Coordinates of C-alpha atoms and ligand atoms in Angstrom, one line a residue:
X1 CA 31.5 -64.8 -28.6
X2 CA 27.8 -64.3 -28.8
X3 CA 25.1 -65.1 -26.3
X4 CA 22.3 -67.0 -27.9
X5 CA 19.4 -65.5 -26.0
X6 CA 20.2 -61.9 -26.9
X7 CA 21.3 -62.9 -30.4
X8 CA 18.2 -64.4 -31.7
X9 CA 15.6 -62.0 -30.5
X10 CA 13.5 -61.5 -33.6
X11 CA 10.5 -63.6 -33.9
X12 CA 8.3 -63.9 -36.9
X13 CA 4.9 -62.6 -35.9
X14 CA 1.8 -61.3 -37.6
X15 CA 0.8 -57.6 -37.7
X16 CA 2.5 -55.2 -35.4
X17 CA -0.5 -54.4 -33.3
X18 CA -0.2 -57.8 -31.8
X19 CA 3.5 -57.8 -31.1
X20 CA 2.9 -57.8 -27.4
X21 CA -0.4 -59.6 -27.4
X22 CA -0.2 -62.5 -24.9
X23 CA 3.6 -62.2 -24.9
X24 CA 5.5 -62.8 -21.7
X25 CA 7.4 -59.7 -20.5
X26 CA 9.6 -60.0 -17.4
X27 CA 10.2 -56.5 -16.0
X28 CA 13.3 -56.5 -13.8
X29 CA 13.5 -53.6 -11.3
X30 CA 16.8 -52.7 -9.6
X31 CA 17.5 -50.3 -6.8
X32 CA 17.5 -46.8 -8.3
X33 CA 15.2 -43.8 -7.6
X34 CA 13.7 -44.3 -11.1
X35 CA 12.2 -47.6 -9.7
X36 CA 9.0 -45.8 -9.1
X37 CA 8.6 -45.3 -12.9
X38 CA 8.6 -49.0 -13.4
X39 CA 5.1 -49.2 -12.1
X40 CA 3.9 -47.0 -15.0
X41 CA 6.0 -49.1 -17.4
X42 CA 4.3 -52.3 -16.1
X43 CA 0.9 -50.7 -16.9
X44 CA 2.1 -49.6 -20.3
X45 CA 3.1 -53.2 -21.3
X46 CA -0.2 -54.5 -19.9
X47 CA -2.1 -52.0 -22.0
X48 CA -0.4 -53.5 -25.0
X49 CA -1.9 -56.9 -23.8
X50 CA 1.4 -58.4 -22.7
X51 CA 1.5 -60.7 -19.6
X52 CA 3.9 -59.1 -17.2
X53 CA 5.9 -60.6 -14.3
X54 CA 8.1 -58.5 -12.1
X55 CA 11.5 -59.4 -10.5
X56 CA 12.9 -57.0 -7.9
X57 CA 16.3 -56.8 -6.3
X58 CA 16.5 -56.3 -2.5
X59 CA 17.5 -52.6 -3.0
X60 CA 14.7 -52.0 -5.4
X61 CA 12.3 -53.0 -2.6
X62 CA 13.7 -50.0 -0.6
X63 CA 12.4 -47.7 -3.3
X64 CA 9.0 -49.3 -4.1
X65 CA 7.2 -52.2 -2.6
X66 CA 6.6 -55.6 -4.3
X67 CA 2.9 -55.1 -3.4
X68 CA 2.7 -52.3 -6.0
X69 CA 3.8 -54.6 -8.8
X70 CA 1.8 -57.6 -7.4
X71 CA -1.3 -55.4 -7.4
X72 CA -0.7 -54.2 -11.0
X73 CA 0.2 -57.6 -12.5
X74 CA -2.1 -59.7 -10.2
X75 CA 0.9 -62.1 -9.9
X76 CA 3.6 -62.9 -7.4
X77 CA 6.7 -60.8 -7.6
X78 CA 10.1 -62.5 -7.4
X79 CA 12.4 -60.8 -4.9
X80 CA 14.7 -63.4 -3.4
X81 CA 16.5 -66.5 -4.7
X82 CA 16.0 -68.7 -1.6
X83 CA 12.5 -67.6 -0.6
X84 CA 11.1 -68.1 -4.0
X85 CA 13.0 -71.4 -4.7
X86 CA 10.0 -73.5 -3.6
X87 CA 7.5 -71.7 -5.8
X88 CA 7.0 -73.3 -9.2
X89 CA 5.6 -70.1 -10.5
X90 CA 8.6 -67.9 -9.8
X91 CA 11.5 -70.3 -9.7
X92 CA 14.3 -68.5 -11.6
X93 CA 14.7 -71.2 -14.2
X94 CA 11.0 -71.6 -15.0
X95 CA 10.6 -67.8 -15.1
X96 CA 13.6 -67.6 -17.5
X97 CA 11.9 -70.2 -19.8
X98 CA 8.6 -68.3 -19.5
X99 CA 10.0 -65.0 -20.7
X100 CA 9.6 -63.8 -24.3
X101 CA 11.6 -60.7 -23.5
X102 CA 13.2 -59.2 -20.4
X103 CA 13.3 -55.5 -19.7
X104 CA 15.6 -54.2 -16.9
X105 CA 14.4 -50.8 -15.9
X106 CA 16.0 -49.1 -14.2
X107 CA 19.3 -51.0 -14.5
X108 CA 21.8 -49.9 -11.9
X109 CA 25.6 -49.9 -12.3
X110 CA 25.5 -52.9 -9.9
X111 CA 23.4 -55.2 -12.1
X112 CA 25.2 -54.0 -15.3
X113 CA 28.5 -55.0 -13.6
X114 CA 27.2 -58.4 -12.5
X115 CA 25.8 -59.1 -16.0
X116 CA 29.0 -58.1 -17.7
X117 CA 31.0 -60.5 -15.4
X118 CA 28.6 -63.4 -15.2
X119 CA 27.9 -63.0 -11.5
X120 CA 24.8 -64.8 -10.1
X121 CA 24.3 -64.1 -6.5
X122 CA 20.6 -63.3 -6.2
X123 CA 17.3 -64.1 -7.9
X124 CA 17.7 -61.5 -10.7
X125 CA 21.3 -62.0 -11.6
X126 CA 20.8 -65.8 -11.5
X127 CA 17.6 -65.6 -13.6
X128 CA 19.4 -63.3 -16.2
X129 CA 22.0 -66.0 -16.8
X130 CA 19.3 -68.6 -17.5
X131 CA 17.2 -66.4 -19.9
X132 CA 17.3 -67.2 -23.6
X133 CA 14.9 -64.5 -24.7
X134 CA 16.2 -61.0 -25.7
X135 CA 17.1 -58.6 -22.9
X136 CA 16.6 -54.9 -23.0
X137 CA 18.8 -52.9 -20.5
X138 CA 17.7 -49.4 -19.5
X139 CA 20.5 -47.9 -17.4
X140 CA 19.7 -45.1 -14.9
X141 CA 22.2 -43.7 -12.4
X142 CA 24.2 -40.6 -11.3
X143 CA 26.0 -39.0 -14.3
X144 CA 29.5 -39.7 -12.8
X145 CA 28.6 -43.3 -12.2
X146 CA 27.3 -43.6 -15.7
X147 CA 30.4 -42.0 -17.2
X148 CA 32.8 -44.1 -15.1
X149 CA 35.1 -46.0 -17.5
X150 CA 34.2 -49.3 -15.8
X151 CA 30.5 -48.9 -16.3
X152 CA 31.0 -47.7 -19.9
X153 CA 33.3 -50.7 -20.5
X154 CA 30.6 -53.0 -19.1
X155 CA 28.0 -51.5 -21.3
X156 CA 30.2 -51.8 -24.4
X157 CA 30.8 -55.5 -23.5
X158 CA 27.1 -56.2 -23.0
X159 CA 26.3 -54.4 -26.4
X160 CA 28.8 -56.6 -28.1
X161 CA 27.0 -59.6 -26.6
X162 CA 23.8 -58.4 -28.3
X163 CA 22.0 -57.1 -25.3
X164 CA 19.7 -54.3 -26.3
X165 CA 20.2 -50.8 -24.8
X166 CA 17.9 -47.9 -24.2
X167 CA 20.4 -45.2 -23.3
X168 CA 19.6 -42.8 -20.4
X169 CA 18.4 -39.3 -21.1
X170 CA 20.0 -36.0 -20.1
X171 CA 18.6 -33.6 -17.5
X172 CA 18.2 -33.0 -13.8
X173 CA 19.0 -36.1 -11.7
X174 CA 17.5 -37.1 -8.4
X175 CA 21.0 -36.7 -6.7
X176 CA 20.9 -33.0 -7.4
X177 CA 23.3 -33.0 -10.4
X178 CA 22.6 -32.7 -14.1
X179 CA 23.7 -34.8 -17.0
X180 CA 23.1 -38.1 -18.7
X181 CA 21.7 -40.7 -16.3
X182 CA 17.9 -40.3 -16.2
X183 CA 15.9 -43.4 -17.1
X184 CA 15.0 -43.1 -20.8
X185 CA 11.4 -42.0 -21.6
X186 CA 9.1 -44.9 -20.9
X187 CA 7.6 -44.6 -24.4
X188 CA 11.1 -45.2 -25.8
X189 CA 11.6 -48.3 -23.6
X190 CA 8.3 -49.7 -24.9
X191 CA 9.3 -48.8 -28.5
X192 CA 12.7 -50.5 -28.2
X193 CA 11.0 -53.6 -26.7
X194 CA 8.5 -53.6 -29.6
X195 CA 11.4 -53.4 -32.0
X196 CA 13.1 -56.4 -30.3
X197 CA 9.9 -58.4 -30.6
X198 CA 9.1 -57.5 -34.2
X199 CA 10.0 -59.5 -37.3
X200 CA 13.0 -57.8 -38.9
X201 CA 11.7 -58.4 -42.4
X202 CA 12.5 -54.9 -43.8
X203 CA 16.2 -55.0 -42.8
X204 CA 18.4 -53.6 -45.5
X205 CA 15.8 -51.2 -46.9
X206 CA 15.8 -47.5 -46.6
X207 CA 12.3 -46.1 -46.5
X208 CA 11.4 -42.4 -46.8
X209 CA 7.9 -41.3 -45.7
X210 CA 6.4 -37.9 -46.3
X211 CA 3.9 -37.0 -43.7
X212 CA 1.5 -34.3 -42.4
X213 CA 0.3 -31.1 -43.9
X214 CA 2.5 -28.3 -45.3
X215 CA 2.1 -24.6 -44.4
X216 CA 2.2 -21.9 -47.1
X217 CA 3.0 -18.5 -45.6
X218 CA 1.0 -15.4 -46.6
X219 CA 2.6 -12.9 -44.2
X220 CA 5.0 -13.3 -41.3
X221 CA 2.3 -14.8 -39.0
X222 CA -0.4 -16.2 -41.2
X223 CA -0.5 -19.3 -43.4
X224 CA -2.7 -21.6 -45.5
X225 CA -2.7 -25.3 -44.5
X226 CA -5.0 -28.3 -44.3
X227 CA -6.3 -30.6 -41.5
X228 CA -3.8 -33.5 -42.0
X229 CA -2.5 -34.7 -38.6
X230 CA 0.5 -36.8 -39.8
X231 CA -0.8 -39.9 -37.9
X232 CA -0.8 -42.1 -41.0
X233 CA 2.8 -41.0 -42.0
X234 CA 4.1 -41.5 -38.5
X235 CA 2.4 -44.9 -38.2
X236 CA 4.2 -45.9 -41.5
X237 CA 7.5 -44.6 -40.3
X238 CA 7.3 -46.4 -37.0
X239 CA 6.2 -49.7 -38.5
X240 CA 9.0 -49.6 -41.0
X241 CA 11.6 -48.8 -38.3
X242 CA 10.3 -51.6 -36.0
X243 CA 10.7 -54.0 -38.8
X244 CA 14.3 -53.1 -39.3
X245 CA 14.3 -50.5 -42.1
X246 CA 16.3 -47.4 -42.0
X247 CA 13.7 -44.7 -42.0
X248 CA 13.7 -41.0 -43.0
X249 CA 10.5 -39.1 -42.0
X250 CA 10.0 -35.8 -43.8
X251 CA 7.2 -34.2 -41.9
X252 CA 5.2 -31.0 -42.1
X253 CA 4.2 -29.2 -38.9
X254 CA 2.4 -31.6 -36.5
X255 CA 1.8 -32.0 -32.8
X256 CA 2.9 -35.6 -32.8
X257 CA 6.1 -36.3 -30.9
X258 CA 9.3 -37.0 -32.9
X259 CA 9.3 -40.8 -33.2
X260 CA 12.0 -42.8 -31.4
X261 CA 15.1 -43.8 -33.5
X262 CA 13.7 -42.3 -36.7
X263 CA 15.7 -39.7 -38.7
X264 CA 13.1 -36.9 -38.8
X265 CA 13.3 -33.9 -41.1
X266 CA 10.8 -31.2 -40.2
X267 CA 9.7 -28.9 -43.1
X268 CA 7.3 -26.0 -43.5
X269 CA 6.1 -25.5 -47.1
X270 CA 5.6 -28.0 -50.0
X271 CA 8.7 -26.6 -51.7
X272 CA 10.7 -27.3 -48.6
X273 CA 9.3 -30.8 -48.4
X274 CA 10.3 -31.3 -52.0
X275 CA 13.8 -30.1 -51.4
X276 CA 14.2 -32.6 -48.5
X277 CA 12.8 -35.5 -50.5
X278 CA 15.1 -34.7 -53.5
X279 CA 18.1 -34.4 -51.2
X280 CA 17.7 -37.9 -49.8
X281 CA 15.9 -39.6 -52.8
X282 CA 19.1 -41.2 -54.2
X283 CA 19.7 -43.3 -51.2
X284 CA 16.2 -44.6 -50.6
X285 CA 14.7 -47.9 -51.8
X286 CA 11.1 -47.0 -51.0
X287 CA 9.2 -43.6 -50.9
X288 CA 5.8 -43.5 -49.4
X289 CA 4.0 -40.2 -50.0
X290 CA 1.6 -40.0 -47.0
X291 CA 1.8 -36.3 -46.7
X292 CA -1.0 -33.9 -47.7
X293 CA 1.2 -31.2 -49.3
X294 CA -0.6 -27.9 -50.1
X295 CA -1.2 -27.8 -53.9
X296 CA -1.2 -24.0 -53.9
X297 CA 0.6 -21.2 -52.1
X298 CA 0.1 -17.4 -51.9
X299 CA 1.8 -16.1 -55.0
X300 CA 3.4 -13.3 -53.0
X301 CA 4.8 -13.5 -49.4
X302 CA 3.9 -10.3 -47.6
X303 CA 6.6 -9.0 -45.2
X304 CA 5.4 -8.1 -41.7
X305 CA 1.7 -8.4 -40.8
X306 CA -1.1 -7.5 -43.1
X307 CA -3.1 -4.9 -41.1
X308 CA -6.8 -5.6 -40.4
X309 CA -7.8 -1.9 -41.0
X310 CA -8.8 -2.7 -44.6
X311 CA -10.1 -5.9 -46.1
X312 CA -7.0 -7.0 -48.1
X313 CA -7.1 -7.7 -51.8
X314 CA -7.9 -11.4 -52.8
X315 CA -4.9 -13.6 -52.2
X316 CA -3.5 -14.6 -55.5
X317 CA -2.3 -18.3 -55.6
X318 CA 0.5 -20.0 -57.3
X319 CA 0.8 -23.8 -58.0
X320 CA 3.1 -25.9 -55.8
X321 CA 5.3 -28.7 -57.3
X322 CA 3.9 -32.2 -57.1
X323 CA 6.6 -34.0 -55.1
X324 CA 5.7 -37.6 -56.0
X325 CA 5.1 -36.8 -59.7
X326 CA 8.6 -35.2 -59.7
X327 CA 10.4 -38.3 -58.2
X328 CA 8.1 -40.5 -60.3
X329 CA 10.1 -39.3 -63.4
X330 CA 13.4 -40.5 -62.0
X331 CA 12.0 -43.6 -60.2
X332 CA 14.4 -46.2 -61.6
X333 CA 13.9 -49.4 -59.6
X334 CA 12.7 -47.6 -56.4
X335 CA 9.3 -48.5 -55.0
X336 CA 6.9 -45.5 -55.0
X337 CA 3.6 -45.5 -53.0
X338 CA 1.1 -42.7 -53.0
X339 CA -2.1 -41.8 -51.2
X340 CA -5.3 -40.4 -52.8
X341 CA -7.9 -38.9 -50.6
X342 CA -11.0 -38.4 -52.7
X343 CA -14.4 -36.9 -52.1
X344 CA -16.0 -38.7 -55.1
X345 CA -15.1 -41.2 -57.9
X346 CA -12.4 -42.5 -55.5
X347 CA -11.1 -45.5 -57.5
X348 CA -11.2 -43.7 -60.9
X349 CA -9.2 -40.7 -59.6
X350 CA -6.8 -42.8 -57.6
X351 CA -6.0 -44.9 -60.8
X352 CA -5.3 -41.7 -62.7
X353 CA -2.8 -40.6 -60.0
X354 CA -1.2 -44.0 -59.9
X355 CA -0.4 -43.6 -63.6
X356 CA 0.4 -39.8 -63.6
X357 CA 2.9 -40.1 -60.7
X358 CA 4.4 -43.5 -61.9
X359 CA 3.6 -45.3 -58.6
X360 CA 3.8 -49.0 -57.8
X361 CA 0.5 -48.8 -55.9
X362 CA -1.8 -46.2 -54.4
X363 CA -3.7 -46.1 -51.2
X364 CA -7.1 -44.5 -51.7
X365 CA -9.5 -43.3 -49.1
X366 CA -12.8 -41.6 -49.0
X367 CA -13.0 -38.0 -47.6
X368 CA -16.0 -37.6 -45.4
X369 CA -16.6 -41.2 -44.5
X370 CA -16.7 -41.7 -40.7
X371 CA -13.5 -42.8 -38.9
X372 CA -11.3 -42.5 -42.0
X373 CA -8.8 -40.3 -43.8
X374 CA -7.7 -37.0 -42.1
X375 CA -7.1 -36.5 -38.3
X376 CA -8.7 -39.9 -37.2
X377 CA -6.8 -42.7 -35.5
X378 CA -8.4 -45.2 -37.9
X379 CA -8.5 -45.4 -41.7
X380 CA -10.5 -47.4 -44.3
X381 CA -8.5 -47.7 -47.5
X382 CA -8.4 -49.5 -50.8
X383 CA -5.1 -50.5 -52.3
X384 CA -4.9 -50.2 -56.0
X385 CA -2.0 -51.8 -57.9
X386 CA -0.5 -51.2 -61.3
X387 CA -2.1 -54.4 -62.5
X388 CA -5.4 -52.8 -61.7
X389 CA -6.3 -55.0 -58.7
X390 CA -8.3 -53.2 -56.0
X391 CA -8.1 -54.5 -52.4
X392 CA -10.6 -53.0 -50.1
X393 CA -9.5 -53.1 -46.5
X394 CA -11.8 -52.8 -43.5
X395 CA -11.7 -49.8 -41.1
X396 CA -8.6 -50.4 -39.0
X397 CA -6.3 -48.5 -36.7
X398 CA -3.7 -46.5 -38.7
X399 CA -0.9 -48.6 -37.2
X400 CA -2.5 -51.7 -38.8
X401 CA -3.1 -50.1 -42.1
X402 CA 0.6 -49.1 -42.0
X403 CA 1.6 -52.7 -41.4
X404 CA -0.5 -53.9 -44.4
X405 CA 0.9 -51.2 -46.7
X406 CA 4.5 -52.2 -45.8
X407 CA 3.6 -55.9 -46.2
X408 CA 2.7 -55.0 -49.8
X409 CA 6.0 -53.2 -50.2
X410 CA 7.8 -56.3 -48.9
X411 CA 5.9 -58.5 -51.4
X412 CA 7.2 -56.3 -54.3
X413 CA 10.7 -56.5 -52.9
X414 CA 10.5 -60.3 -52.6
X415 CA 9.0 -60.7 -56.1
X416 CA 11.9 -58.7 -57.6
X417 CA 14.5 -60.6 -55.7
X418 CA 12.8 -63.8 -57.0
Ligands
LIG501 O1 -2.8 -35.3 -56.6 P1 -2.9 -35.5 -55.2 O2 -2.4 -34.4 -54.4 O3 -4.3 -35.8 -54.7 O4 -2.1 -36.8 -54.9 C1 -1.9 -37.3 -53.6 C2 -0.5 -38.0 -53.5 O5 0.5 -37.2 -54.0 C3 -0.2 -38.2 -52.0 O6 0.6 -39.4 -52.0 C4 0.7 -37.0 -51.7 O7 1.6 -37.2 -50.7 C5 1.3 -36.7 -53.0 N1 1.5 -35.3 -53.3 C6 2.8 -34.8 -53.5 N2 3.0 -33.5 -53.8 C7 2.0 -32.6 -53.8 C8 0.7 -33.1 -53.6 C9 0.5 -34.4 -53.4 O8 3.8 -35.6 -53.4 N3 2.3 -31.3 -54.0

């Protein structure tokens, strides 16, 4: 039997940047040592422009004061069923109606047990039974408590009722032991909540994204590469994942953290990137080539380290395979999207690549223009379709550009499905 609030979490919204904008997040804090981390979590949701209200259990108040959250949110904090009953603002029923999403972090074995059994004996547990919005549970406790069969059974039951979970991490625990029980990374909690709040319009699609630079080794410690950061590729992978797609990210070396919940395949050279793409190509519906693979590699790989005593002979180069052009030949009914970073004649060259690589559309950007293309957090692109249309987008954060590119992919899918 399902539970309607947790079941129907996905709301149709506009672009993904605004998923939290003006949305009502209720953060529930229960009594574990990780409660102090919830202050930072509050700030993170507020940075995303969410409106946050905090509910605390009595034992949470032993770890961190309501005043901390009251100061951060500039709103009253609900701590007790009877005291807050008179207040319209934090009455448990009105707060339940107000919530667009509820995040319980940290969630103790106690609240998990109460939720699993329908117990309502304080503000939080009563409020949780009245909530119709999706609920994200972030357990945190001692490893033995977490592994206790009763706790595990409660979690399985809550999952089956469509509550969302962010599993605890492994590592040193406050109680002096080690194991699984640490509150998940706060970024992962925000990501899961973003997922819960996003339209799931790409569900059923498998999307592969190539991302970042490649490195072509010359000797054992030196390589040729380019200045690609991987930011555009990661933004695409995250956007597709948040919208319900299964995502495979094939990425060259980058400093960006491995994105939450995304199958990430790290590669070095262009040939390695091609091998990874070919290995998984059969099972993808969409391939977006956002990587900047090196077009050349040193023809000979030198063993050891080339000594600096003599200026070495010029490095002879060999051509690398073109990954997209390769899969373009066996495209079938898959959707292929490429990028074209051009220093001049952008539209003309991009059109040529669209044809040569057998793409559905290409995303062109101007090298050298301020705030766009390589390394930046923003991008100004033109989308060129097979029919020859050119859509020039304004300078936008890469996350928004990613959303618009995937909107285009979705239109092609919808057109084909009729
Ligand atoms: O021809 P050019 O390298 O400019 O084309 C850029 C597009 O082709 C990008 O989508 C890039 O990811 C892809 N590409 C590729 N394999 C290469 C070089 C580029 O898939 N070796």
